[in-house]
Tab-separated table of N, CA and C and ligand atoms in Angstrom:
chain	number	residue	atom	x	y	z
V	1	MET	N	0.875	-1.285	-0.113
V	1	MET	CA	-0.183	-0.018	0.167
V	1	MET	C	0.925	1.324	-0.096
V	2	GLU	N	0.456	2.250	-0.923
V	2	GLU	CA	1.248	3.573	-0.828
V	2	GLU	C	0.863	4.329	0.210
V	3	SER	N	1.817	5.041	0.832
V	3	SER	CA	1.556	5.775	2.109
V	3	SER	C	1.413	7.163	1.447
V	4	ASN	N	0.478	8.076	2.350
V	4	ASN	CA	0.542	9.543	1.738
V	4	ASN	C	1.635	10.071	2.420
V	5	THR	N	2.713	10.110	1.976
V	5	THR	CA	3.848	10.990	2.498
V	5	THR	C	3.592	12.525	3.260
V	6	SER	N	2.754	13.057	2.487
V	6	SER	CA	2.546	14.402	2.961
V	6	SER	C	1.638	14.681	4.199
V	7	GLU	N	0.768	13.454	4.132
V	7	GLU	CA	-0.079	13.562	5.468
V	7	GLU	C	0.639	12.760	6.565
V	8	ASP	N	1.769	12.196	6.428
V	8	ASP	CA	2.678	11.431	7.274
V	8	ASP	C	3.342	12.452	7.843
V	9	LYS	N	3.883	13.431	7.092
V	9	LYS	CA	4.381	14.459	7.669
V	9	LYS	C	3.960	15.446	8.687
V	10	TRP	N	2.604	15.651	8.044
V	10	TRP	CA	1.661	16.637	9.092
V	10	TRP	C	1.498	15.781	10.454
V	11	LYS	N	1.219	14.491	10.468
V	11	LYS	CA	0.955	13.369	11.762
V	11	LYS	C	2.302	13.699	12.407
V	12	ASN	N	3.569	13.713	12.079
V	12	ASN	CA	4.808	13.789	12.682
V	12	ASN	C	5.107	15.400	13.296
V	13	LYS	N	4.564	16.281	12.606
V	13	LYS	CA	4.712	17.722	12.959
V	13	LYS	C	3.851	18.379	14.087
V	14	LEU	N	2.402	17.623	13.656
V	14	LEU	CA	1.445	18.516	14.594
V	14	LEU	C	0.931	17.510	15.686
V	15	THR	N	0.316	18.115	16.754
V	15	THR	CA	-0.335	17.317	17.667
V	15	THR	C	-1.418	16.623	17.103
V	16	LYS	N	-2.146	15.572	18.002
V	16	LYS	CA	-3.252	14.856	17.261
V	16	LYS	C	-4.231	15.911	17.173
V	17	GLU	N	-4.201	16.574	18.367
V	17	GLU	CA	-5.522	17.802	18.344
V	17	GLU	C	-5.582	18.855	17.242
V	18	GLN	N	-4.117	19.232	16.809
V	18	GLN	CA	-3.899	20.068	15.762
V	18	GLN	C	-4.095	19.564	14.422
V	19	TYR	N	-3.744	18.036	14.280
V	19	TYR	CA	-3.982	17.644	13.346
V	19	TYR	C	-5.553	17.286	12.748
V	20	ASN	N	-6.247	17.170	13.742
V	20	ASN	CA	-7.683	16.962	13.801
V	20	ASN	C	-8.350	18.233	13.178
V	21	VAL	N	-7.902	19.406	13.461
V	21	VAL	CA	-8.452	20.587	13.088
V	21	VAL	C	-7.856	21.050	11.639
V	22	LEU	N	-6.484	21.141	11.602
V	22	LEU	CA	-5.811	21.688	10.374
V	22	LEU	C	-5.927	20.510	9.349
V	23	ARG	N	-5.738	19.394	9.517
V	23	ARG	CA	-5.928	18.547	8.338
V	23	ARG	C	-7.163	17.635	8.178
V	24	GLU	N	-7.719	17.645	9.270
V	24	GLU	CA	-9.173	16.877	9.052
V	24	GLU	C	-10.548	17.906	9.257
V	25	LYS	N	-10.182	19.175	9.385
V	25	LYS	CA	-11.182	19.893	9.474
V	25	LYS	C	-12.137	20.069	10.662
V	26	GLY	N	-11.698	19.547	11.666
V	26	GLY	CA	-12.209	19.551	13.044
V	26	GLY	C	-12.423	20.721	13.495
V	27	THR	N	-13.108	20.957	14.729
V	27	THR	CA	-13.377	22.115	15.298
V	27	THR	C	-13.251	21.976	16.828
V	28	GLU	N	-12.349	22.971	17.407
V	28	GLU	CA	-11.855	22.817	18.673
V	28	GLU	C	-13.620	23.172	19.691
V	29	PRO	N	-13.696	22.479	20.691
V	29	PRO	CA	-14.862	22.742	21.454
V	29	PRO	C	-14.819	24.454	21.717
V	30	ALA	N	-16.001	24.983	21.450
V	30	ALA	CA	-16.141	26.506	21.897
V	30	ALA	C	-15.813	26.651	23.276
V	31	PHE	N	-15.153	27.972	23.504
V	31	PHE	CA	-14.832	28.602	24.799
V	31	PHE	C	-13.521	27.862	25.587
V	32	THR	N	-12.626	27.097	24.705
V	32	THR	CA	-11.677	26.088	25.212
V	32	THR	C	-10.571	26.310	24.611
V	33	GLY	N	-10.425	27.183	23.724
V	33	GLY	CA	-8.951	27.729	23.146
V	33	GLY	C	-8.338	28.522	23.576
V	34	LYS	N	-6.849	28.416	23.504
V	34	LYS	CA	-5.883	29.264	24.356
V	34	LYS	C	-6.017	30.816	23.950
V	35	TYR	N	-6.505	31.049	22.680
V	35	TYR	CA	-6.435	32.442	22.222
V	35	TYR	C	-7.595	33.183	22.256
V	36	LEU	N	-8.727	32.609	23.152
V	36	LEU	CA	-10.102	33.126	22.986
V	36	LEU	C	-10.197	34.553	23.692
V	37	ASN	N	-9.212	34.449	24.604
V	37	ASN	CA	-9.335	35.782	25.642
V	37	ASN	C	-7.840	36.191	25.652
V	38	HIS	N	-7.320	36.334	24.883
V	38	HIS	CA	-5.838	36.585	24.620
V	38	HIS	C	-5.829	37.973	23.938
V	39	HIS	N	-5.146	39.016	24.623
V	39	HIS	CA	-5.321	40.538	24.353
V	39	HIS	C	-3.873	40.848	24.096
V	40	GLU	N	-2.574	40.214	23.744
V	40	GLU	CA	-1.811	40.781	23.624
V	40	GLU	C	-1.712	41.337	21.953
V	41	LYS	N	-0.693	42.297	22.008
V	41	LYS	CA	-0.385	42.951	20.802
V	41	LYS	C	0.578	42.003	19.983
V	42	GLY	N	0.383	41.440	18.567
V	42	GLY	CA	1.354	40.518	17.835
V	42	GLY	C	0.506	40.157	16.839
V	43	ILE	N	0.866	38.993	16.333
V	43	ILE	CA	0.588	38.404	15.073
V	43	ILE	C	0.476	36.935	15.220
V	44	TYR	N	-0.723	36.502	14.558
V	44	TYR	CA	-1.407	35.078	14.748
V	44	TYR	C	-0.811	34.433	13.401
V	45	LYS	N	-0.042	33.360	13.374
V	45	LYS	CA	0.686	32.489	12.417
V	45	LYS	C	-0.035	31.171	12.317
V	46	CYS	N	0.007	30.741	11.275
V	46	CYS	CA	-0.691	29.201	11.035
V	46	CYS	C	0.314	28.209	11.745
V	47	ALA	N	-0.224	27.569	12.654
V	47	ALA	CA	0.208	26.542	13.459
V	47	ALA	C	0.945	25.555	12.628
V	48	GLY	N	0.282	25.287	11.253
V	48	GLY	CA	0.963	24.148	10.421
V	48	GLY	C	2.138	24.761	9.845
V	49	CYS	N	2.246	25.961	9.327
V	49	CYS	CA	3.503	26.602	8.615
V	49	CYS	C	4.000	27.674	8.750
V	50	GLY	N	3.583	28.445	9.931
V	50	GLY	CA	4.210	29.645	10.279
V	50	GLY	C	3.818	30.917	9.485
V	51	ALA	N	2.742	30.766	8.458
V	51	ALA	CA	2.660	31.896	7.650
V	51	ALA	C	1.854	32.999	8.748
V	52	PRO	N	2.098	34.054	8.680
V	52	PRO	CA	1.331	35.216	9.358
V	52	PRO	C	0.124	35.310	8.953
V	53	LEU	N	-1.111	35.136	9.449
V	53	LEU	CA	-2.531	35.156	9.003
V	53	LEU	C	-3.341	36.430	9.613
V	54	PHE	N	-3.371	36.650	10.834
V	54	PHE	CA	-4.123	37.436	11.428
V	54	PHE	C	-3.502	38.407	12.793
V	55	SER	N	-3.884	39.967	12.510
V	55	SER	CA	-3.030	40.749	13.589
V	55	SER	C	-4.238	40.701	14.717
V	56	SER	N	-3.613	41.092	15.776
V	56	SER	CA	-4.266	41.150	16.947
V	56	SER	C	-5.063	42.738	16.920
V	57	GLU	N	-4.612	43.469	16.159
V	57	GLU	CA	-5.371	44.781	15.735
V	57	GLU	C	-6.601	44.366	15.371
V	58	LYS	N	-6.870	43.269	14.782
V	58	LYS	CA	-8.222	42.926	14.021
V	58	LYS	C	-9.054	42.076	14.825
V	59	LYS	N	-8.525	41.696	15.911
V	59	LYS	CA	-9.308	40.717	16.761
V	59	LYS	C	-10.534	41.201	17.638
V	60	PHE	N	-11.540	40.753	17.797
V	60	PHE	CA	-12.548	41.277	18.446
V	60	PHE	C	-13.250	40.088	19.353
V	61	ASN	N	-13.993	40.373	20.339
V	61	ASN	CA	-14.750	39.542	20.983
V	61	ASN	C	-16.207	39.099	20.472
V	62	SER	N	-16.305	38.157	19.687
V	62	SER	CA	-17.511	37.916	19.136
V	62	SER	C	-18.623	37.091	19.920
V	63	GLY	N	-18.268	36.751	21.253
V	63	GLY	CA	-19.060	35.668	22.214
V	63	GLY	C	-19.398	34.424	21.389
V	64	SER	N	-18.922	34.077	20.329
V	64	SER	CA	-19.135	32.653	19.984
V	64	SER	C	-18.313	31.648	20.473
V	65	GLY	N	-17.250	31.861	21.288
V	65	GLY	CA	-16.453	31.007	21.798
V	65	GLY	C	-15.050	30.561	21.130
V	66	TRP	N	-14.783	31.283	19.818
V	66	TRP	CA	-13.551	31.192	19.276
V	66	TRP	C	-12.965	32.450	18.790
V	67	PRO	N	-11.713	32.625	19.057
V	67	PRO	CA	-11.119	33.921	18.518
V	67	PRO	C	-11.880	34.490	17.407
V	68	SER	N	-11.852	35.507	17.204
V	68	SER	CA	-12.618	36.337	15.903
V	68	SER	C	-12.192	37.440	15.593
V	69	PHE	N	-11.730	37.574	14.092
V	69	PHE	CA	-11.049	38.749	13.606
V	69	PHE	C	-12.077	39.353	12.322
V	70	ASP	N	-11.787	40.601	12.202
V	70	ASP	CA	-12.693	40.997	11.097
V	70	ASP	C	-12.008	40.922	9.766
V	71	GLN	N	-10.643	40.832	9.734
V	71	GLN	CA	-10.023	40.696	8.391
V	71	GLN	C	-8.447	40.012	8.649
V	72	PRO	N	-8.366	39.017	7.805
V	72	PRO	CA	-6.841	38.530	7.611
V	72	PRO	C	-6.057	39.657	7.817
V	73	ILE	N	-4.576	39.666	7.902
V	73	ILE	CA	-3.695	40.287	7.649
V	73	ILE	C	-3.330	40.789	6.116
V	74	ASN	N	-3.877	39.926	5.196
V	74	ASN	CA	-3.755	40.440	3.710
V	74	ASN	C	-4.707	39.300	3.147
V	75	GLU	N	-5.466	39.701	2.330
V	75	GLU	CA	-6.596	38.434	1.749
V	75	GLU	C	-5.992	37.308	1.085
V	76	ILE	N	-4.452	37.337	0.454
V	76	ILE	CA	-3.886	36.565	-0.067
V	76	ILE	C	-3.397	35.256	0.814
V	77	LYS	N	-3.404	35.631	2.080
V	77	LYS	CA	-2.711	34.870	2.934
V	77	LYS	C	-4.046	33.672	3.384
V	78	VAL	N	-5.195	33.793	3.024
V	78	VAL	CA	-6.166	32.776	3.438
V	78	VAL	C	-7.022	32.588	2.180
V	79	GLN	N	-7.390	31.346	2.031
V	79	GLN	CA	-8.325	30.850	1.141
V	79	GLN	C	-9.745	30.819	1.745
V	80	GLU	N	-10.645	31.142	0.890
V	80	GLU	CA	-12.029	30.923	1.311
V	80	GLU	C	-12.780	29.907	0.518
V	81	LYS	N	-13.446	28.997	1.202
V	81	LYS	CA	-14.245	27.960	0.216
V	81	LYS	C	-15.336	27.513	0.786
V	82	VAL	N	-16.679	27.294	-0.327
V	82	VAL	CA	-17.693	27.165	0.217
V	82	VAL	C	-17.773	25.647	1.034
V	83	ASP	N	-18.610	25.615	2.010
V	83	ASP	CA	-18.174	24.299	2.841
V	83	ASP	C	-19.931	23.923	3.106
V	84	THR	N	-20.406	22.673	2.625
V	84	THR	CA	-21.744	22.603	2.868
V	84	THR	C	-21.803	21.326	3.658
V	85	SER	N	-20.558	21.001	4.660
V	85	SER	CA	-20.787	19.755	5.445
V	85	SER	C	-21.670	20.038	6.564
V	86	TYR	N	-22.312	18.943	7.262
V	86	TYR	CA	-23.096	19.270	8.422
V	86	TYR	C	-24.517	19.921	8.205
V	87	GLY	N	-24.903	20.100	6.796
V	87	GLY	CA	-26.338	20.400	6.409
V	87	GLY	C	-26.373	22.062	6.381
V	88	MET	N	-25.155	22.575	6.293
V	88	MET	CA	-24.903	23.880	6.321
V	88	MET	C	-24.265	24.493	5.465
V	89	LYS	N	-24.587	25.812	5.040
V	89	LYS	CA	-23.567	26.439	3.871
V	89	LYS	C	-22.883	27.345	4.643
V	90	ARG	N	-21.472	26.993	4.641
V	90	ARG	CA	-20.507	27.908	5.268
V	90	ARG	C	-19.541	28.228	4.737
V	91	THR	N	-18.467	29.229	4.899
V	91	THR	CA	-17.508	29.466	4.218
V	91	THR	C	-16.264	29.145	5.150
V	92	GLU	N	-15.600	28.105	4.550
V	92	GLU	CA	-14.291	27.591	5.160
V	92	GLU	C	-12.993	28.467	5.008
V	93	VAL	N	-12.502	29.055	5.801
V	93	VAL	CA	-11.023	29.443	5.939
V	93	VAL	C	-10.078	28.637	6.041
V	94	LEU	N	-9.054	28.820	4.847
V	94	LEU	CA	-7.723	27.791	5.001
V	94	LEU	C	-6.634	28.672	4.620
V	95	CYS	N	-5.565	28.222	5.333
V	95	CYS	CA	-4.082	28.893	5.216
V	95	CYS	C	-3.569	28.595	3.639
V	96	SER	N	-3.597	29.639	2.970
V	96	SER	CA	-3.378	29.517	1.520
V	96	SER	C	-1.950	28.859	1.570
V	97	LYS	N	-1.119	28.988	2.047
V	97	LYS	CA	0.241	28.203	2.119
V	97	LYS	C	0.552	26.573	2.222
V	98	CYS	N	-0.325	26.607	3.134
V	98	CYS	CA	-0.342	24.981	3.319
V	98	CYS	C	-1.564	24.303	3.213
V	99	GLY	N	-2.637	25.079	3.182
V	99	GLY	CA	-3.972	24.310	2.780
V	99	GLY	C	-4.616	23.930	4.261
V	100	GLY	N	-3.949	24.275	5.415
V	100	GLY	CA	-4.450	24.005	6.787
V	100	GLY	C	-5.979	24.666	7.006
V	101	HIS	N	-6.790	23.823	7.657
V	101	HIS	CA	-8.137	24.564	7.993
V	101	HIS	C	-8.122	25.435	9.186
V	102	LEU	N	-8.526	26.697	8.960
V	102	LEU	CA	-8.451	27.572	10.495
V	102	LEU	C	-9.832	27.756	10.713
V	103	GLY	N	-10.971	27.940	10.015
V	103	GLY	CA	-12.145	28.077	10.756
V	103	GLY	C	-13.358	28.419	9.625
V	104	HIS	N	-14.027	29.254	9.839
V	104	HIS	CA	-15.097	29.860	8.824
V	104	HIS	C	-15.140	31.070	8.890
V	105	VAL	N	-15.804	31.850	7.954
V	105	VAL	CA	-15.925	33.228	7.949
V	105	VAL	C	-17.291	33.529	7.755
V	106	PHE	N	-17.947	34.536	8.340
V	106	PHE	CA	-19.378	34.825	8.324
V	106	PHE	C	-19.595	36.106	8.202
V	107	ASN	N	-20.758	36.575	7.662
V	107	ASN	CA	-21.091	37.782	7.234
V	107	ASN	C	-21.941	38.652	8.531
V	108	ASP	N	-21.520	38.131	9.710
V	108	ASP	CA	-22.191	39.115	10.569
V	108	ASP	C	-21.266	40.000	11.659
V	109	GLY	N	-20.272	40.197	11.146
V	109	GLY	CA	-19.078	40.908	11.905
V	109	GLY	C	-19.431	42.005	12.295
V	110	PRO	N	-19.096	42.688	13.541
V	110	PRO	CA	-19.633	44.141	13.827
V	110	PRO	C	-18.979	45.380	13.261
V	111	LYS	N	-17.773	45.095	12.909
V	111	LYS	CA	-17.010	46.001	12.262
V	111	LYS	C	-16.912	46.468	10.911
V	112	THR	N	-16.458	47.327	10.501
V	112	THR	CA	-16.252	47.841	9.443
V	112	THR	C	-16.404	47.068	8.257
V	113	THR	N	-15.508	46.116	8.097
V	113	THR	CA	-15.560	44.699	6.971
V	113	THR	C	-17.005	44.005	6.898
V	114	GLY	N	-17.768	43.897	8.008
V	114	GLY	CA	-18.964	43.389	8.146
V	114	GLY	C	-18.707	41.430	8.250
V	115	CYS	N	-17.143	41.130	8.215
V	115	CYS	CA	-16.823	39.818	8.277
V	115	CYS	C	-16.346	39.311	9.761
V	116	ARG	N	-16.733	38.227	9.957
V	116	ARG	CA	-16.253	37.518	11.437
V	116	ARG	C	-15.558	36.268	11.075
V	117	TYR	N	-14.227	36.420	11.109
V	117	TYR	CA	-13.429	35.149	10.725
V	117	TYR	C	-13.350	34.429	12.072
V	118	CYS	N	-13.983	33.281	12.198
V	118	CYS	CA	-14.071	32.512	13.464
V	118	CYS	C	-12.986	31.408	13.103
V	119	ILE	N	-11.699	31.549	14.083
V	119	ILE	CA	-10.633	30.614	14.154
V	119	ILE	C	-10.424	29.840	15.199
V	120	ASN	N	-10.002	28.658	14.886
V	120	ASN	CA	-9.559	27.885	15.938
V	120	ASN	C	-8.346	28.222	16.377
V	121	SER	N	-8.246	28.296	17.816
V	121	SER	CA	-7.136	28.674	18.644
V	121	SER	C	-5.862	27.763	18.192
V	122	ILE	N	-6.328	26.712	18.101
V	122	ILE	CA	-5.310	25.464	17.685
V	122	ILE	C	-4.619	25.470	16.315
V	123	SER	N	-5.470	26.101	15.695
V	123	SER	CA	-4.564	26.393	14.317
V	123	SER	C	-3.778	27.465	14.219
V	124	LEU	N	-3.578	28.243	15.366
V	124	LEU	CA	-2.631	29.520	15.349
V	124	LEU	C	-1.642	29.480	16.052
V	125	ASP	N	-0.235	30.089	15.910
V	125	ASP	CA	0.418	30.214	17.161
V	125	ASP	C	0.662	31.821	16.953
V	126	PHE	N	0.664	32.244	18.242
V	126	PHE	CA	0.888	33.809	18.538
V	126	PHE	C	2.314	34.125	18.691
V	127	GLU	N	2.589	35.193	17.856
V	127	GLU	CA	4.059	36.153	18.201
V	127	GLU	C	3.793	37.380	18.611
V	128	LYS	N	4.143	37.488	19.924
V	128	LYS	CA	4.090	39.013	20.273
V	128	LYS	C	5.009	39.835	19.744
V	129	GLU	N	4.388	41.320	19.647
V	129	GLU	CA	5.030	42.211	18.985
V	129	GLU	C	6.336	42.583	19.296
R	201	FE	FE1	-0.217	27.109	6.813
């Protein structure tokens, strides 16, 4: 049997929980993520590949239970894709560089963009400014 070397590489690099979210599109339980109530200034990077994705300046408290941002650092850093799993029509957010699953984006954001990027803490690594 042929092994999927790219997925093996991710299995070695990521924790089981990170793998479940980043590579298998899982979701961390609401209100459990380490960056939910995190207010330091800095950059949130992809936990899979290190690409800079979101700035603390665009983070807000959405009450959803996941870290929320009104926009990415740069729109080319993330990919958005229609996701119809679980009988819902949602827009999935992925890291453009490694394809890792980050979360979903909704159009009920409170700020100027109207967007709410609802992102799993476990998909992110924080770098203090
Ligand atoms: Fe990535």
